Amino acid sequence: MQRDVTLPAEALPALRATLGAEVGPVVALQALQAAGYRAGEIVHERLAAVLGGDTASVADARFWPALSEFFSERGWGSLDHSRPHPAVGLLSSPDCAEADVAEERRPSCSFTAGILGGVLSRAAGGPIAVLQVACRAAGDDACTFAFGSEATIQTLYEALRVGTDLDSVLRSL
Ligand SMILES: [Zn+2]
């Protein structure tokens, strides 16, 4: 049985804040991303049904708009896809529901990042890592999620962590 629920968007930052107060912000974000991944695998089933049952054979020109429409129709926010490097894709959302007021110190849409990881891994038939590289909750203009192989995203993470900007990292890959 397919069953969906609708929650106020405020539930997402409330979940993050409550969980963060219990276990600390970093562990909370990790837990939310892991939970999001599980949800994303189910989201992939829903999306596959919209696309006729098989996402693997769907052309990029159809897949990315369908993904964006799927999320925006459900109030989650739109997702603009780009591929600034052959090994790294970006999904950028100017209106991600998980981003609340800009008061976080780090990208905080971890449940969304997890969902995208679950959807993209299922669509690719293998693990796709997702790293949020910009977030409205941390004062950026949009919430941007980078994705690629686990090794590539780990390299991206290490470079961003020491302060390298995204464009420079992408040029050096
Ligand atoms: Zn965000």
XYZ file of N, CA, C and O and ligand atoms in Angstrom:
693
model
N 0.839 -1.205 0.000
C 0.000 0.000 0.000
C 0.873 1.254 0.000
O 1.805 1.358 0.785
N 0.563 2.155 -0.906
C 1.278 3.433 -0.940
C 0.559 4.438 -0.051
O -0.628 4.666 -0.204
N 1.289 4.990 0.889
C 0.677 5.942 1.808
C 1.639 7.093 2.033
O 2.794 6.883 2.379
N 1.190 8.316 1.804
C 2.017 9.504 2.021
C 1.357 10.379 3.077
O 0.138 10.377 3.223
N 2.185 11.118 3.808
C 1.635 12.078 4.769
C 2.127 13.480 4.414
O 3.176 13.646 3.808
N 1.359 14.475 4.797
C 1.755 15.850 4.598
C 1.991 16.482 5.963
O 1.156 16.363 6.855
N 3.141 17.102 6.126
C 3.481 17.772 7.386
C 3.777 19.234 7.097
O 4.189 19.573 5.993
N 3.622 20.121 8.081
C 4.093 21.483 7.860
C 5.617 21.472 7.682
O 6.312 20.687 8.342
N 6.107 22.327 6.793
C 7.555 22.367 6.530
C 8.345 22.625 7.808
O 9.476 22.153 7.964
N 7.746 23.354 8.743
C 8.437 23.688 9.999
C 8.803 22.432 10.802
O 9.642 22.492 11.707
N 8.151 21.304 10.484
C 8.474 20.062 11.201
C 9.929 19.669 10.977
O 10.557 19.067 11.858
N 10.471 19.997 9.808
C 11.826 19.549 9.475
C 12.892 20.263 10.307
O 13.701 19.600 10.960
N 12.923 21.609 10.333
C 13.891 22.250 11.235
C 13.609 21.971 12.705
O 14.551 21.917 13.519
N 12.343 21.745 13.066
C 12.032 21.400 14.461
C 12.643 20.053 14.824
O 13.195 19.876 15.916
N 12.562 19.114 13.894
C 13.163 17.793 14.104
C 14.673 17.931 14.278
O 15.271 17.341 15.192
N 15.284 18.750 13.415
C 16.731 18.951 13.483
C 17.130 19.585 14.823
O 18.074 19.141 15.480
N 16.376 20.624 15.243
C 16.718 21.324 16.476
C 16.544 20.423 17.692
O 17.395 20.402 18.596
N 15.471 19.657 17.708
C 15.192 18.788 18.851
C 16.219 17.671 18.951
O 16.774 17.398 20.021
N 16.480 17.059 17.815
C 17.473 15.989 17.775
C 18.858 16.541 18.132
O 19.616 15.923 18.889
N 19.170 17.723 17.615
C 20.470 18.349 17.883
C 20.668 18.640 19.360
O 21.770 18.468 19.896
N 19.595 19.055 20.037
C 19.690 19.344 21.468
C 19.938 18.071 22.272
O 20.568 18.093 23.327
N 19.458 16.947 21.750
C 19.625 15.665 22.454
C 21.004 15.053 22.232
O 21.616 14.532 23.162
N 21.467 15.082 20.981
C 22.680 14.301 20.664
C 23.810 15.149 20.076
O 24.869 14.624 19.752
N 23.584 16.470 19.935
C 24.600 17.331 19.328
C 24.315 17.517 17.846
O 23.775 16.613 17.205
N 24.663 18.688 17.303
C 24.267 19.011 15.926
C 24.871 18.098 14.859
O 24.197 17.745 13.893
N 26.116 17.686 15.028
C 26.755 16.890 13.971
C 26.135 15.502 13.887
O 25.786 15.017 12.804
N 25.943 14.861 15.045
C 25.317 13.533 15.056
C 23.883 13.622 14.551
O 23.405 12.749 13.812
N 23.193 14.708 14.916
C 21.810 14.892 14.453
C 21.763 14.954 12.929
O 20.905 14.313 12.299
N 22.683 15.695 12.331
C 22.683 15.810 10.874
C 23.009 14.469 10.215
O 22.419 14.104 9.197
N 23.927 13.710 10.824
C 24.256 12.388 10.284
C 23.048 11.450 10.360
O 22.756 10.711 9.415
N 22.347 11.498 11.493
C 21.178 10.627 11.671
C 20.077 10.997 10.688
O 19.437 10.126 10.090
N 19.862 12.303 10.502
C 18.817 12.749 9.574
C 19.168 12.343 8.141
O 18.288 11.968 7.363
N 20.455 12.420 7.795
C 20.837 12.037 6.434
C 20.621 10.530 6.230
O 20.140 10.106 5.178
N 20.952 9.731 7.258
C 20.744 8.282 7.142
C 19.259 7.948 7.021
O 18.862 7.097 6.212
N 18.433 8.635 7.815
C 16.984 8.398 7.735
C 16.446 8.853 6.384
O 15.592 8.188 5.779
N 16.968 9.983 5.909
C 16.543 10.490 4.601
C 16.868 9.509 3.493
O 16.086 9.318 2.564
N 18.021 8.858 3.609
C 18.424 7.893 2.580
C 17.397 6.768 2.478
O 16.992 6.380 1.381
N 16.967 6.271 3.634
C 15.950 5.201 3.624
C 14.678 5.695 2.962
O 14.055 4.979 2.169
N 14.293 6.925 3.308
C 13.085 7.505 2.700
C 13.284 7.680 1.193
O 12.357 7.477 0.400
N 14.506 8.065 0.808
C 14.789 8.302 -0.608
C 14.627 7.058 -1.464
O 14.234 7.138 -2.627
N 14.930 5.913 -0.886
C 14.749 4.675 -1.647
C 13.268 4.460 -1.973
O 12.927 3.965 -3.045
N 12.405 4.847 -1.045
C 10.954 4.749 -1.302
C 10.517 5.838 -2.278
O 9.695 5.601 -3.169
N 11.085 7.044 -2.094
C 10.779 8.132 -3.034
C 11.134 7.688 -4.455
O 10.406 7.980 -5.411
N 12.234 6.967 -4.595
C 12.615 6.486 -5.928
C 11.528 5.595 -6.536
O 11.244 5.682 -7.730
N 10.915 4.755 -5.712
C 9.827 3.905 -6.223
C 8.675 4.761 -6.739
O 8.098 4.481 -7.785
N 8.350 5.816 -5.975
C 7.267 6.704 -6.396
C 7.622 7.394 -7.708
O 6.811 7.519 -8.617
N 8.869 7.862 -7.791
C 9.317 8.577 -8.981
C 9.354 7.634 -10.184
O 8.950 8.016 -11.293
N 9.808 6.423 -9.949
C 9.861 5.439 -11.039
C 8.457 5.186 -11.594
O 8.275 5.046 -12.811
N 7.471 5.147 -10.694
C 6.092 4.936 -11.146
C 5.641 6.087 -12.045
O 4.996 5.883 -13.079
N 6.033 7.317 -11.664
C 5.690 8.500 -12.475
C 6.340 8.391 -13.855
O 5.759 8.775 -14.873
N 7.561 7.854 -13.877
C 8.330 7.805 -15.127
C 8.085 6.522 -15.919
O 8.793 6.235 -16.875
N 7.122 5.742 -15.502
C 6.795 4.555 -16.269
C 7.483 3.295 -15.799
O 7.564 2.311 -16.538
N 8.026 3.315 -14.582
C 8.511 2.084 -13.980
C 10.008 1.856 -14.017
O 10.506 0.954 -13.374
N 10.757 2.674 -14.758
C 12.192 2.410 -14.877
C 12.943 3.740 -15.011
O 12.791 4.431 -16.012
N 13.732 4.068 -13.999
C 14.469 5.338 -14.097
C 15.806 5.151 -14.816
O 16.376 6.107 -15.312
N 16.311 3.903 -14.875
C 17.643 3.681 -15.451
C 17.691 4.028 -16.939
O 18.709 4.493 -17.441
N 16.580 3.817 -17.628
C 16.589 4.039 -19.077
C 16.038 5.418 -19.463
O 15.898 5.723 -20.642
N 15.731 6.225 -18.448
C 15.161 7.548 -18.740
C 16.285 8.531 -19.057
O 17.288 8.602 -18.341
N 16.144 9.276 -20.125
C 17.167 10.255 -20.514
C 17.239 11.382 -19.486
O 16.244 11.718 -18.841
N 18.441 11.957 -19.346
C 18.640 13.066 -18.411
C 17.623 14.187 -18.625
O 17.125 14.772 -17.667
N 17.338 14.470 -19.882
C 16.443 15.587 -20.210
C 15.049 15.374 -19.634
O 14.301 16.326 -19.438
N 14.709 14.114 -19.366
C 13.402 13.832 -18.769
C 13.525 13.586 -17.270
O 12.637 13.972 -16.493
N 14.614 12.952 -16.849
C 14.748 12.570 -15.440
C 14.821 13.776 -14.508
O 14.080 13.859 -13.514
N 15.709 14.748 -14.828
C 15.925 15.850 -13.880
C 14.698 16.743 -13.734
O 14.340 17.099 -12.597
N 14.020 17.110 -14.846
C 12.773 17.873 -14.651
C 11.719 17.083 -13.859
O 10.989 17.652 -13.048
N 11.656 15.770 -14.099
C 10.669 14.952 -13.369
C 10.994 14.922 -11.878
O 10.102 15.000 -11.028
N 12.293 14.829 -11.553
C 12.701 14.844 -10.142
C 12.315 16.174 -9.492
O 11.758 16.209 -8.389
N 12.598 17.268 -10.193
C 12.285 18.597 -9.655
C 10.774 18.758 -9.449
O 10.322 19.242 -8.415
N 10.019 18.312 -10.452
C 8.562 18.430 -10.359
C 8.030 17.586 -9.209
O 7.140 18.024 -8.462
N 8.579 16.392 -9.055
C 8.147 15.499 -7.978
C 8.320 16.175 -6.612
O 7.432 16.157 -5.769
N 9.480 16.805 -6.407
C 9.760 17.454 -5.122
C 8.953 18.734 -4.952
O 8.421 19.002 -3.874
N 8.867 19.547 -6.005
C 8.170 20.823 -5.839
C 6.670 20.623 -5.667
O 6.033 21.318 -4.878
N 6.109 19.633 -6.369
C 4.668 19.342 -6.216
C 4.317 18.965 -4.782
O 3.210 19.194 -4.330
N 5.267 18.368 -4.082
C 5.018 17.911 -2.707
C 5.460 18.932 -1.670
O 5.529 18.624 -0.473
N 5.788 20.139 -2.128
C 6.106 21.204 -1.190
C 7.546 21.206 -0.718
O 7.922 21.979 0.165
N 8.377 20.304 -1.311
C 9.737 20.162 -0.812
C 10.666 21.219 -1.409
O 11.721 21.516 -0.862
N 10.258 21.784 -2.543
C 11.103 22.771 -3.221
C 11.587 22.236 -4.555
O 11.636 21.028 -4.764
N 11.944 23.147 -5.447
C 12.393 22.741 -6.775
C 13.885 22.413 -6.754
O 14.602 22.782 -5.813
N 14.338 21.705 -7.768
C 15.744 21.272 -7.838
C 16.264 21.529 -9.251
O 15.797 20.910 -10.201
N 17.217 22.454 -9.373
C 17.827 22.719 -10.678
C 19.082 21.867 -10.813
O 19.980 21.942 -9.969
N 19.138 21.099 -11.893
C 20.288 20.204 -12.101
C 21.333 20.846 -13.004
O 21.003 21.489 -13.984
N 22.593 20.673 -12.648
C 23.689 21.061 -13.540
C 24.832 20.066 -13.337
O 24.858 19.313 -12.360
N 25.745 20.059 -14.296
C 26.889 19.156 -14.183
C 28.151 19.955 -14.483
O 28.610 20.021 -15.611
N 28.713 20.609 -13.464
C 29.867 21.493 -13.693
C 31.165 20.732 -13.938
O 32.158 21.327 -14.330
N 31.156 19.419 -13.687
C 32.340 18.573 -13.885
C 31.805 17.192 -14.273
O 30.745 16.788 -13.771
N 32.523 16.460 -15.153
C 32.001 15.141 -15.559
C 31.725 14.207 -14.377
O 30.846 13.347 -14.461
N 32.444 14.403 -13.263
C 32.294 13.489 -12.121
C 31.400 14.039 -11.018
O 31.169 13.354 -10.020
N 30.928 15.273 -11.177
C 30.136 15.896 -10.112
C 28.892 16.564 -10.690
O 28.987 17.410 -11.585
N 27.738 16.168 -10.172
C 26.493 16.847 -10.506
C 26.081 17.736 -9.348
O 26.493 17.525 -8.205
N 25.284 18.750 -9.657
C 24.746 19.629 -8.614
C 23.237 19.681 -8.734
O 22.689 19.731 -9.833
N 22.564 19.662 -7.596
C 21.131 19.943 -7.548
C 20.974 21.131 -6.621
O 21.396 21.080 -5.454
N 20.411 22.204 -7.136
C 20.315 23.427 -6.362
C 18.852 23.804 -6.166
O 18.066 23.791 -7.116
N 18.499 24.112 -4.930
C 17.112 24.453 -4.616
C 17.038 25.840 -3.984
O 17.600 26.061 -2.907
N 16.355 26.782 -4.644
C 16.211 28.110 -4.049
C 15.159 28.139 -2.934
O 15.037 29.131 -2.213
N 14.396 27.051 -2.793
C 13.253 27.065 -1.872
C 13.107 25.744 -1.114
O 11.990 25.289 -0.854
N 14.230 25.140 -0.767
C 14.190 23.855 -0.053
C 13.428 24.007 1.267
O 13.722 24.882 2.083
N 12.448 23.130 1.490
C 11.583 23.240 2.667
C 12.326 23.007 3.976
O 11.891 23.449 5.032
N 13.456 22.313 3.894
C 14.157 21.970 5.134
C 14.967 23.153 5.674
O 15.331 23.173 6.850
N 15.282 24.127 4.809
C 16.042 25.300 5.249
C 15.093 26.257 5.946
O 14.091 26.681 5.387
N 15.397 26.578 7.174
C 14.539 27.513 7.905
C 15.247 28.856 7.949
O 15.996 29.195 7.059
N 15.045 29.614 8.977
C 15.727 30.897 9.111
C 17.243 30.689 9.076
O 17.758 29.662 9.499
N 17.949 31.698 8.559
C 19.400 31.563 8.362
C 20.132 31.733 9.684
O 20.628 32.802 10.018
N 20.167 30.652 10.462
C 20.832 30.764 11.764
C 21.736 29.565 12.052
O 22.204 29.388 13.170
N 21.972 28.754 11.020
C 22.837 27.598 11.218
C 24.273 27.957 10.843
O 24.514 28.847 10.048
N 25.227 27.219 11.392
C 26.631 27.468 11.076
C 27.111 26.612 9.911
O 28.196 26.812 9.410
N 26.313 25.640 9.520
C 26.736 24.715 8.471
C 25.505 24.325 7.651
O 24.381 24.500 8.115
N 25.738 23.807 6.415
C 24.592 23.309 5.643
C 23.789 22.306 6.478
O 24.362 21.418 7.112
N 22.471 22.460 6.481
C 21.666 21.735 7.463
C 20.495 20.951 6.881
O 19.686 20.436 7.640
N 20.409 20.873 5.559
C 19.281 20.142 4.979
C 19.658 18.673 4.798
O 19.665 18.124 3.684
N 19.981 18.028 5.914
C 20.553 16.683 5.847
C 19.527 15.621 5.484
O 19.863 14.628 4.838
N 18.278 15.809 5.914
C 17.253 14.836 5.541
C 17.068 14.867 4.024
O 16.994 13.825 3.371
N 17.060 16.084 3.458
C 16.943 16.234 2.005
C 18.147 15.607 1.307
O 17.995 14.896 0.300
N 19.349 15.874 1.819
C 20.553 15.285 1.226
C 20.454 13.761 1.236
O 20.834 13.088 0.269
N 19.929 13.214 2.334
C 19.761 11.764 2.425
C 18.763 11.246 1.413
O 19.000 10.229 0.757
N 17.640 11.944 1.293
C 16.629 11.528 0.307
C 17.232 11.499 -1.093
O 17.069 10.533 -1.843
N 17.963 12.564 -1.426
C 18.564 12.628 -2.765
C 19.558 11.479 -2.955
O 19.619 10.868 -4.023
N 20.308 11.163 -1.905
C 21.248 10.044 -1.986
C 20.523 8.732 -2.264
O 20.956 7.922 -3.088
N 19.398 8.521 -1.584
C 18.620 7.298 -1.797
C 18.037 7.227 -3.194
O 18.104 6.191 -3.866
N 17.481 8.357 -3.645
C 16.874 8.386 -4.988
C 17.940 8.162 -6.059
O 17.773 7.324 -6.960
N 19.043 8.897 -5.949
C 20.058 8.841 -7.010
C 20.790 7.502 -7.015
O 21.143 6.989 -8.078
N 21.012 6.922 -5.830
C 21.672 5.614 -5.774
C 20.799 4.546 -6.419
O 21.280 3.710 -7.195
N 19.511 4.586 -6.106
C 18.600 3.621 -6.720
C 18.534 3.831 -8.229
O 18.521 2.877 -9.001
N 18.493 5.097 -8.640
C 18.395 5.386 -10.079
C 19.649 4.935 -10.814
O 19.584 4.470 -11.951
N 20.812 5.063 -10.147
C 22.075 4.705 -10.794
C 22.382 3.217 -10.664
O 23.267 2.708 -11.349
N 21.687 2.533 -9.756
C 21.971 1.120 -9.539
C 23.250 0.883 -8.762
O 23.845 -0.189 -8.827
N 23.713 1.884 -8.023
C 24.928 1.770 -7.209
C 25.046 3.003 -6.353
O 24.289 3.956 -6.537
N 26.003 2.983 -5.390
C 26.058 4.085 -4.433
C 26.426 5.436 -5.055
O 27.416 5.542 -5.766
N 25.605 6.424 -4.788
C 25.871 7.814 -5.166
C 25.921 8.604 -3.869
O 24.972 8.582 -3.074
N 27.037 9.290 -3.622
C 27.184 10.100 -2.413
C 26.680 11.513 -2.668
O 26.800 12.039 -3.779
N 26.093 12.106 -1.632
C 25.560 13.460 -1.726
C 26.152 14.298 -0.603
O 26.213 13.858 0.554
N 26.608 15.487 -0.951
C 27.158 16.421 0.043
C 26.518 17.788 -0.185
O 26.567 18.325 -1.297
N 25.917 18.332 0.859
C 25.343 19.671 0.706
C 26.474 20.697 0.784
O 27.218 20.746 1.763
N 26.619 21.509 -0.253
C 27.747 22.445 -0.339
C 27.323 23.898 -0.104
O 28.178 24.772 0.025
N 26.018 24.168 -0.093
C 25.519 25.505 0.237
C 24.132 25.346 0.830
O 23.441 24.366 0.540
N 23.726 26.303 1.697
C 22.436 26.143 2.384
C 21.885 27.512 2.762
O 22.601 28.346 3.318
N 20.613 27.706 2.471
C 19.956 28.957 2.885
C 19.965 29.103 4.403
O 20.039 30.215 4.920
N 19.903 27.969 5.117
C 19.905 28.030 6.585
C 21.244 28.518 7.126
O 21.341 28.932 8.282
N 22.284 28.468 6.277
C 23.597 28.974 6.678
C 23.927 30.280 5.956
O 25.085 30.699 5.911
N 22.903 30.907 5.360
C 23.079 32.230 4.770
C 23.351 32.256 3.282
O 23.535 33.339 2.706
N 23.380 31.101 2.614
C 23.598 31.085 1.164
C 22.284 31.387 0.431
O 21.209 31.341 1.011
N 22.407 31.672 -0.882
C 21.217 32.009 -1.673
C 20.337 30.797 -1.947
O 19.139 30.933 -2.189
N 20.953 29.633 -1.972
C 20.208 28.417 -2.299
C 20.818 27.254 -1.538
O 21.922 27.356 -0.999
N 20.062 26.152 -1.494
C 20.591 24.913 -0.933
C 21.109 24.093 -2.107
O 20.339 23.757 -3.006
N 22.402 23.814 -2.109
C 23.006 23.111 -3.240
C 23.627 21.807 -2.770
O 24.367 21.775 -1.781
N 23.288 20.750 -3.493
C 23.744 19.407 -3.141
C 24.630 18.888 -4.274
O 24.202 18.842 -5.432
N 25.871 18.528 -3.941
C 26.778 17.927 -4.924
C 26.667 16.416 -4.821
O 26.497 15.880 -3.729
N 26.747 15.737 -5.956
C 26.692 14.276 -5.911
C 27.661 13.664 -6.912
O 28.039 14.278 -7.903
N 28.085 12.450 -6.593
C 29.021 11.728 -7.449
C 29.427 10.449 -6.747
O 28.753 10.007 -5.811
N 30.546 9.872 -7.155
C 31.011 8.650 -6.502
C 31.444 8.983 -5.077
O 31.751 10.140 -4.750
N 31.494 7.966 -4.218
C 31.885 8.204 -2.827
C 33.290 8.791 -2.747
O 33.552 9.698 -1.951
N 34.215 8.307 -3.595
C 35.596 8.811 -3.562
C 35.644 10.284 -3.981
O 36.337 11.098 -3.346
N 34.906 10.629 -5.027
C 34.916 12.016 -5.512
C 34.305 12.957 -4.480
O 34.849 14.037 -4.203
N 33.199 12.550 -3.886
C 32.527 13.417 -2.916
C 33.362 13.537 -1.641
O 33.383 14.592 -0.996
N 34.082 12.481 -1.290
C 34.991 12.555 -0.136
C 36.103 13.584 -0.410
O 36.439 14.404 0.458
N 36.652 13.563 -1.619
C 37.679 14.547 -2.015
C 37.113 15.965 -1.936
O 37.753 16.891 -1.427
N 35.885 16.108 -2.439
C 35.205 17.411 -2.404
C 35.024 17.880 -0.957
O 35.308 19.029 -0.608
N 34.579 16.969 -0.108
C 34.344 17.286 1.306
C 35.634 17.764 1.983
O 35.648 18.792 2.673
N 36.730 17.014 1.758
C 38.006 17.367 2.401
C 38.466 18.749 1.945
O 38.965 19.542 2.751
N 38.313 19.042 0.659
C 38.775 20.333 0.129
C 37.923 21.490 0.650
O 38.441 22.542 1.034
N 36.608 21.274 0.699
C 35.724 22.343 1.193
C 35.952 22.579 2.685
O 35.878 23.706 3.164
N 36.251 21.510 3.409
C 36.433 21.598 4.860
C 37.615 22.496 5.226
O 37.595 23.163 6.258
N 38.642 22.517 4.375
C 39.799 23.366 4.673
C 39.676 24.729 3.995
O 40.643 25.489 3.943
N 38.489 25.027 3.465
C 38.222 26.383 3.009
C 38.370 26.635 1.519
O 38.225 27.770 1.061
N 38.660 25.594 0.738
C 38.747 25.774 -0.718
C 37.344 26.040 -1.264
O 36.390 25.408 -0.819
N 37.207 26.969 -2.229
C 35.864 27.212 -2.757
C 35.519 26.157 -3.812
O 36.404 25.523 -4.405
N 34.213 25.979 -4.007
C 33.726 24.879 -4.846
C 34.299 24.928 -6.259
O 34.730 23.904 -6.794
N 34.324 26.108 -6.881
C 34.824 26.207 -8.265
C 36.269 25.739 -8.353
O 36.647 25.046 -9.288
N 37.079 26.124 -7.353
C 38.487 25.725 -7.361
C 38.625 24.209 -7.218
O 39.449 23.580 -7.885
N 37.788 23.627 -6.341
C 37.841 22.180 -6.162
C 37.481 21.480 -7.467
O 38.158 20.536 -7.899
N 36.416 21.953 -8.110
C 35.963 21.300 -9.336
C 37.034 21.392 -10.420
O 37.245 20.452 -11.189
N 37.743 22.537 -10.469
C 38.808 22.681 -11.479
C 39.957 21.716 -11.217
O 40.632 21.299 -12.148
N 40.158 21.372 -9.949
C 41.325 20.542 -9.612
C 41.009 19.034 -9.684
O 41.919 18.224 -9.564
N 39.749 18.677 -9.853
C 39.407 17.252 -9.879
C 39.927 16.583 -11.155
O 39.949 17.194 -12.208
Zn 19.681 23.901 3.006
